[in-house]
Coordinates of C-alpha atoms (C1' of nucleotides) in Angstrom, one line a residue:
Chain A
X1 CA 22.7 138.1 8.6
X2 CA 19.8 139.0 10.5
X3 CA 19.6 136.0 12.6
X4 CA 16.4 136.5 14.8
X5 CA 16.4 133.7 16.1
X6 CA 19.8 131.7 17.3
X7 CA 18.6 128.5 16.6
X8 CA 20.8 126.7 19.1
X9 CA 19.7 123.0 19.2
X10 CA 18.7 122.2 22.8
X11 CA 20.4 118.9 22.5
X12 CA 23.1 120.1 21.7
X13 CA 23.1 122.7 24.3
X14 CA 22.3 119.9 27.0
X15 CA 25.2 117.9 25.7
X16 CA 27.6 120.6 26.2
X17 CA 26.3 121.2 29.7
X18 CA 26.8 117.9 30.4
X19 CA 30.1 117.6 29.2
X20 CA 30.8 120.9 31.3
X21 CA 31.0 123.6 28.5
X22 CA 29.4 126.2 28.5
X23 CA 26.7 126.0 25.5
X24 CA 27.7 128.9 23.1
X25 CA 26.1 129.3 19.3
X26 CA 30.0 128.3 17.6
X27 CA 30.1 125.3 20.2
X28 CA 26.7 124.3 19.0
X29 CA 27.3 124.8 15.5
X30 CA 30.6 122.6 15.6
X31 CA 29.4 120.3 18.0
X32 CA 26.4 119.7 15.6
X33 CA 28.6 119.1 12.6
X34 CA 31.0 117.3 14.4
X35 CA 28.6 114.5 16.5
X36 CA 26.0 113.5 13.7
X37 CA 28.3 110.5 13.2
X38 CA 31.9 109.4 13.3
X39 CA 34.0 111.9 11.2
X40 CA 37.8 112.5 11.0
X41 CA 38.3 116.2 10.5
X42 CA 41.1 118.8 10.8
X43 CA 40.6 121.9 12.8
X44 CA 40.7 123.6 9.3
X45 CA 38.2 121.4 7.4
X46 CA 36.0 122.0 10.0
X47 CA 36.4 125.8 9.7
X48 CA 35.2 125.8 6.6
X49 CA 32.5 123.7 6.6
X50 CA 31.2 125.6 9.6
X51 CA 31.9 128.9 7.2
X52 CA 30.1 127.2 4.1
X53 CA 26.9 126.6 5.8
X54 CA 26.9 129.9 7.2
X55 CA 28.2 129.9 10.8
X56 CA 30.5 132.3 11.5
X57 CA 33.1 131.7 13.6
X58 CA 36.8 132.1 13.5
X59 CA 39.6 129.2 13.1
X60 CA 41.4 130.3 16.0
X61 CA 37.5 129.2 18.1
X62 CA 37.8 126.1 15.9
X63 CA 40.6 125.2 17.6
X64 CA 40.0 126.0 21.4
X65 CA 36.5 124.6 20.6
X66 CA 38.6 120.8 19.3
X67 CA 41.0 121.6 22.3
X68 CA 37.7 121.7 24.6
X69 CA 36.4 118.5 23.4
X70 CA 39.7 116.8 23.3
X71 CA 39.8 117.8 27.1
X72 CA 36.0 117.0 27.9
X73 CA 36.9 113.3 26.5
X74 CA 34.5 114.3 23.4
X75 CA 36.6 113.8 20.5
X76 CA 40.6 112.7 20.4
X77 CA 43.0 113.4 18.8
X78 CA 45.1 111.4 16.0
X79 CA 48.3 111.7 15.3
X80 CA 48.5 110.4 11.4
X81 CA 50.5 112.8 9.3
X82 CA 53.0 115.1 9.4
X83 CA 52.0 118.7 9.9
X84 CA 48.0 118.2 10.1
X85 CA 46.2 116.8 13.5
X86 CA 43.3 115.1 12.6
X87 CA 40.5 115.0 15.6
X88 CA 38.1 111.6 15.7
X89 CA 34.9 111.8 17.2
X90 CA 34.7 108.1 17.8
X91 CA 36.5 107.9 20.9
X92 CA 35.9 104.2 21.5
X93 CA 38.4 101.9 20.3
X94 CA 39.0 101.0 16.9
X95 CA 41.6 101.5 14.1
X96 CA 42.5 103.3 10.9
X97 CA 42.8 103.4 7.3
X98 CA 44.9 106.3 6.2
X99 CA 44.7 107.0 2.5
X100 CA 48.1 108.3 1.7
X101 CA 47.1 110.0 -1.8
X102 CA 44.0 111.8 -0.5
X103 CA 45.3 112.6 3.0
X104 CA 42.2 111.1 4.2
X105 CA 41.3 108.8 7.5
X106 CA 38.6 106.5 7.7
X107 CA 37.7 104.0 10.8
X108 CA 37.9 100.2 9.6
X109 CA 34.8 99.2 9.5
X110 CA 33.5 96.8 12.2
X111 CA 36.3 94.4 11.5
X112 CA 37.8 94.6 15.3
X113 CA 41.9 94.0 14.6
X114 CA 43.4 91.7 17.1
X115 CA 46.4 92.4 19.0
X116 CA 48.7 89.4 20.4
X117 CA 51.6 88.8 21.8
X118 CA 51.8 92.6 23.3
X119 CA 54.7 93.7 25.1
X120 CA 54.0 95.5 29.1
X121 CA 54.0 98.5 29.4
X122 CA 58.0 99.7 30.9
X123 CA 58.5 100.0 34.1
X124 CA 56.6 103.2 35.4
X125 CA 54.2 103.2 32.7
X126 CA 50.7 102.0 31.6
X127 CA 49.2 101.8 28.4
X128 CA 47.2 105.1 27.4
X129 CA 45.8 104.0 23.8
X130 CA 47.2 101.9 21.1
X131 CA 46.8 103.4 17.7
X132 CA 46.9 101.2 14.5
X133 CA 46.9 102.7 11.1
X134 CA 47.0 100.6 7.7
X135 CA 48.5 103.2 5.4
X136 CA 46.9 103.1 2.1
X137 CA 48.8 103.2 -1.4
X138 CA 47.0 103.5 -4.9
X139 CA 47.4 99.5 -6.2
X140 CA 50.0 99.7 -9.0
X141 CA 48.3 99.1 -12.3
X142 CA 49.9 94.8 -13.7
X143 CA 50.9 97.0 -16.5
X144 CA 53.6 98.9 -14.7
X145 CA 56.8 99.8 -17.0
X146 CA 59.9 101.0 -15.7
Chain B
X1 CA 89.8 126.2 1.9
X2 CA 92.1 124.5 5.0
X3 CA 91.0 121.6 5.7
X4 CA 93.7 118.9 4.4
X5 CA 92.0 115.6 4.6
X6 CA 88.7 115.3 4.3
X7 CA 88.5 112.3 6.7
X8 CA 85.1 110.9 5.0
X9 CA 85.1 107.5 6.7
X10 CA 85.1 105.3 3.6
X11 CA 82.4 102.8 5.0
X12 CA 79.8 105.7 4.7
X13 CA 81.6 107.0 1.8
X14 CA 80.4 103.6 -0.3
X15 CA 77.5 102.9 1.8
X16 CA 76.0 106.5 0.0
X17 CA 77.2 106.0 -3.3
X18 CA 75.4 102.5 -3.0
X19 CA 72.0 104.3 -1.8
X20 CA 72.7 106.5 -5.1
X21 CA 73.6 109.4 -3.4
X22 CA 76.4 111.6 -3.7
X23 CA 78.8 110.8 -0.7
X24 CA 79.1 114.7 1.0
X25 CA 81.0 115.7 3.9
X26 CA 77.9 116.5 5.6
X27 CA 75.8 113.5 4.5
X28 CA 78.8 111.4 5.5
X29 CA 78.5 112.7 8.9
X30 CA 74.6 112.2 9.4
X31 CA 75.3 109.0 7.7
X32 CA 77.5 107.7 10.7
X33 CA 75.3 109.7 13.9
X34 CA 72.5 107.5 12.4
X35 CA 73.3 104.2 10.9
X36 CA 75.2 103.1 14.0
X37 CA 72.6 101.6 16.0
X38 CA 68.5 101.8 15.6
X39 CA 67.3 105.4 15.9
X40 CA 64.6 107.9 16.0
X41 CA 65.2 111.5 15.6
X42 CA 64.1 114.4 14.4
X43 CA 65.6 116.5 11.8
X44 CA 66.0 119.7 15.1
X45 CA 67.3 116.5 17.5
X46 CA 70.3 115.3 14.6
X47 CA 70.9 119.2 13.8
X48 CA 71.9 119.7 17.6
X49 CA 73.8 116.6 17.8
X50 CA 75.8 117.3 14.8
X51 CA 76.6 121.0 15.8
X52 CA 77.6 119.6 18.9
X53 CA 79.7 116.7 17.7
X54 CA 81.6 119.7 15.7
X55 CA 80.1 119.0 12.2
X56 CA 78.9 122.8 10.7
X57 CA 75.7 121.6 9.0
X58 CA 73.0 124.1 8.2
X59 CA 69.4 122.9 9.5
X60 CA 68.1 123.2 5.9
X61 CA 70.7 120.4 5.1
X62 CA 69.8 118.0 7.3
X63 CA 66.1 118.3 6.5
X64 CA 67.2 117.6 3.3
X65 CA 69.5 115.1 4.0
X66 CA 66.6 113.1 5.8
X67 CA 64.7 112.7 2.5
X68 CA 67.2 112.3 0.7
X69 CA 67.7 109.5 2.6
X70 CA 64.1 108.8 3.2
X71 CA 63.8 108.7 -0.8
X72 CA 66.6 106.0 -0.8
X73 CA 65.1 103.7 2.0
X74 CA 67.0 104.3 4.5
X75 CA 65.2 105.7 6.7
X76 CA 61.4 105.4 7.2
X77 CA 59.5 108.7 8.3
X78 CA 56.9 108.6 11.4
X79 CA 53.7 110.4 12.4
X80 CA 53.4 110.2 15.8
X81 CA 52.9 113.7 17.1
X82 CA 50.9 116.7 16.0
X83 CA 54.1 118.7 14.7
X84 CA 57.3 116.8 15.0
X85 CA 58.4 114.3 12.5
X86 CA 60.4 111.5 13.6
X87 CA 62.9 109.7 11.4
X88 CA 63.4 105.7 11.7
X89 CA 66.6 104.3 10.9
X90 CA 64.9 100.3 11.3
X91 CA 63.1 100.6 8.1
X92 CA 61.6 97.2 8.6
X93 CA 58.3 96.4 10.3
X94 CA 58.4 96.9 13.9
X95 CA 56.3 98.9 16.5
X96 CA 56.6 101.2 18.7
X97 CA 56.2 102.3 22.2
X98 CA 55.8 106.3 22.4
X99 CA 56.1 107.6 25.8
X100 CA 53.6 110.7 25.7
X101 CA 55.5 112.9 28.8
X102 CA 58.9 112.5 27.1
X103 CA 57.7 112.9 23.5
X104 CA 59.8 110.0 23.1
X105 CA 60.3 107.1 20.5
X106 CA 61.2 104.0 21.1
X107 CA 61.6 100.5 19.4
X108 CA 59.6 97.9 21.1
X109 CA 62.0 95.0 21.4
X110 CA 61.8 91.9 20.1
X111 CA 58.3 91.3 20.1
X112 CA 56.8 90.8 17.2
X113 CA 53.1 92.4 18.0
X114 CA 50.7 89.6 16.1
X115 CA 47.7 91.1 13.8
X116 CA 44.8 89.2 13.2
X117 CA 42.0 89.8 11.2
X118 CA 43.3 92.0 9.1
X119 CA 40.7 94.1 7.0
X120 CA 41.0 93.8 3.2
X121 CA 42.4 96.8 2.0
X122 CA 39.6 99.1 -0.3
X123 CA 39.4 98.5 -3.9
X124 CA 42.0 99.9 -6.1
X125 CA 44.8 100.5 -2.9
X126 CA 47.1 98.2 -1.2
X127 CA 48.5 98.7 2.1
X128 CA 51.8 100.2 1.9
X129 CA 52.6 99.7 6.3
X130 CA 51.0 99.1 9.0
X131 CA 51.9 101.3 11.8
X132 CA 51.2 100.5 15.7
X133 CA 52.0 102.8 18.3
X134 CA 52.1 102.0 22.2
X135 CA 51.3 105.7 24.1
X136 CA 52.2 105.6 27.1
X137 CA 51.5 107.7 30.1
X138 CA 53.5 107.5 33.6
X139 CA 51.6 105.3 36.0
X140 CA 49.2 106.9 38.3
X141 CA 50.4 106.6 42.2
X142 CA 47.8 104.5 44.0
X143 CA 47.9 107.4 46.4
X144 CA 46.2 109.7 44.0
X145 CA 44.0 112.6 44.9
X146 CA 41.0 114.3 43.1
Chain C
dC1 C1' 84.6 122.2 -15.9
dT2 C1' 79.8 120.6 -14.9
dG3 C1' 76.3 119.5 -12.0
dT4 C1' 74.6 118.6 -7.6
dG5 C1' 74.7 119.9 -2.6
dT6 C1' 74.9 123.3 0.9
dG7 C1' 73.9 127.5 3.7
dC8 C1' 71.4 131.2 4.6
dA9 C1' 67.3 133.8 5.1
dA10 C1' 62.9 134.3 3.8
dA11 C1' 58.6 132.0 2.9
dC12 C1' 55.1 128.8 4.3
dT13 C1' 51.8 125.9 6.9
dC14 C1' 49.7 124.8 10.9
dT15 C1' 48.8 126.1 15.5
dT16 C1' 48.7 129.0 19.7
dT17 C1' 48.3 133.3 22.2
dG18 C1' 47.1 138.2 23.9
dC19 C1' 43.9 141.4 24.2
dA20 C1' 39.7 144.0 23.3
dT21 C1' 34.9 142.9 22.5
dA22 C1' 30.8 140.0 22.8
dA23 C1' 27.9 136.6 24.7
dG24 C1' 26.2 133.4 28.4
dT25 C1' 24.3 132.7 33.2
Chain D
dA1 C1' 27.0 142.2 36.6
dC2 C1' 30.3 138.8 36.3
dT3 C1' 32.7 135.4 33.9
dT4 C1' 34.1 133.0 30.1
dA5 C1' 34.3 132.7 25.0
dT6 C1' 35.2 134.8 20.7
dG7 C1' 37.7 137.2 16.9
dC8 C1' 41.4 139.2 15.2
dA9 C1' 46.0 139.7 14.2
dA10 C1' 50.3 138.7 15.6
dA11 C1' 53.6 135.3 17.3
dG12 C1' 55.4 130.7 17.3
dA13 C1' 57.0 126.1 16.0
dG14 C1' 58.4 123.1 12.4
dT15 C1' 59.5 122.7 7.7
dT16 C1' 60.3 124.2 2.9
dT17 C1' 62.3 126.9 -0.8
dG18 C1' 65.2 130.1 -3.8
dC19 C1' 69.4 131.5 -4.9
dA20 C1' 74.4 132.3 -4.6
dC21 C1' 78.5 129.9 -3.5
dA22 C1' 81.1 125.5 -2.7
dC23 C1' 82.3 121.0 -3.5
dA24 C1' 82.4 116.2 -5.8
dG25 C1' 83.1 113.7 -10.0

DNA sequence: CTGTGTGCAAACTCTTTGCATAAGT
DNA sequence: ACTTATGCAAAGAGTTTGCACACAG
């Protein structure tokens, strides 16, 4: 509680410059959790990790702060399930494996997917993104009854 | 208490009781606004189209009605924006173009997107569907500024 | 009749917003 | 100092649920 010293990572402050934010201690915190590698997180998971390890900052920051990065080209966003918007901070592109039991997303690893035989964009449109996700069941046990 | 003859079309009538669901003035109707052609809706879109095709339906009902119907197979359920879920009346494997300024869904036709190099799915799941989604975005003008 | 479906309104989840306060440059 | 971000709580969208009444078998 005493926090004497803020502790803001320079790198991380120099990334957020760059990127155009302005460097503040809950933009460091998250962009510190969020940049260490390529994660999959929802505005809420994120708030409470950032709570359990002791930063305070509110949900409602967690989500201008994901809404910031979205816009600054840092993270995207992933449309996967219902209700819940998932934010990826691998913003290259590659592909997904949805878990449907544990609600959980996880890049496919290097395996690069390829796409043939794709359609044109319509008429007055070009091609933003293509997302693939491989939705993921538990395997059914041989020894199903019914 | 009017209301002399029912006038459930008996197509949809059988085409229920077949899905193992009981064949209901209301589900009749949603039955027919749907399985006429391919679709995607939401459960808001088919409440405003059935209010204004006359049908009283409450909102609560459709939702319902849609996984009801979802449960049976006859219709597949999409995640393809943050808040809105869309419901597929082509429940086989197809893609789809999403056309980002019109939040709209549509089938892409005919072809058949090819996938190669598929990754194994994990240990102990199987893939249940493999989803691919087209954003689009309107063209940029080549006269654009900034 | 019996049981399932429907309608309504209230509850719920996830997300956004308005405004006073705090922090960054 | 000046500007922008933050926190809170309240509002908002989309969806679900509980319960009384209505309808199908």
């Amino acid at each position: 509680m005493t926090n004497p010293a803020p502790r803001l990572r320079p790198d991380f402050r120099r990334f957020l410059v760059r990127a155009g934010l302005r460097p503040t201690r809950q933009r460091a915190a998250l962009a510190e959790m969020l940049f260490k590698g390529d994660r999959h997180v929802t505005a809420e998971e994120l708030h409470m990790e950032a709570t359990a390890s002791g930063s305070r900052i509110s949900l409602a920051t967690v989500y201008n702060t994901l809404h910031h990065f979205r816009q600054a080209g840092l993270v995207r966003e992933l449309a996967i399930e219902g209700q819940r918007t998932y934010f990826d901070t691998n913003t290259s592109n590659h592909n997904h494996f949805y878990f449907e039991d544990r609600h959980d997303v996880v890049d496919i690893p290097d395996n690069e997917i390829g796409l043939s035989n794709l359609p044109r964009a319509p008429e007055g449109y070009e091609i933003a993104h293509i997302d693939v996700v491989i939705r993921l069941v538990p395997k059914r046990q041989t020894t199903t009854k019914i």
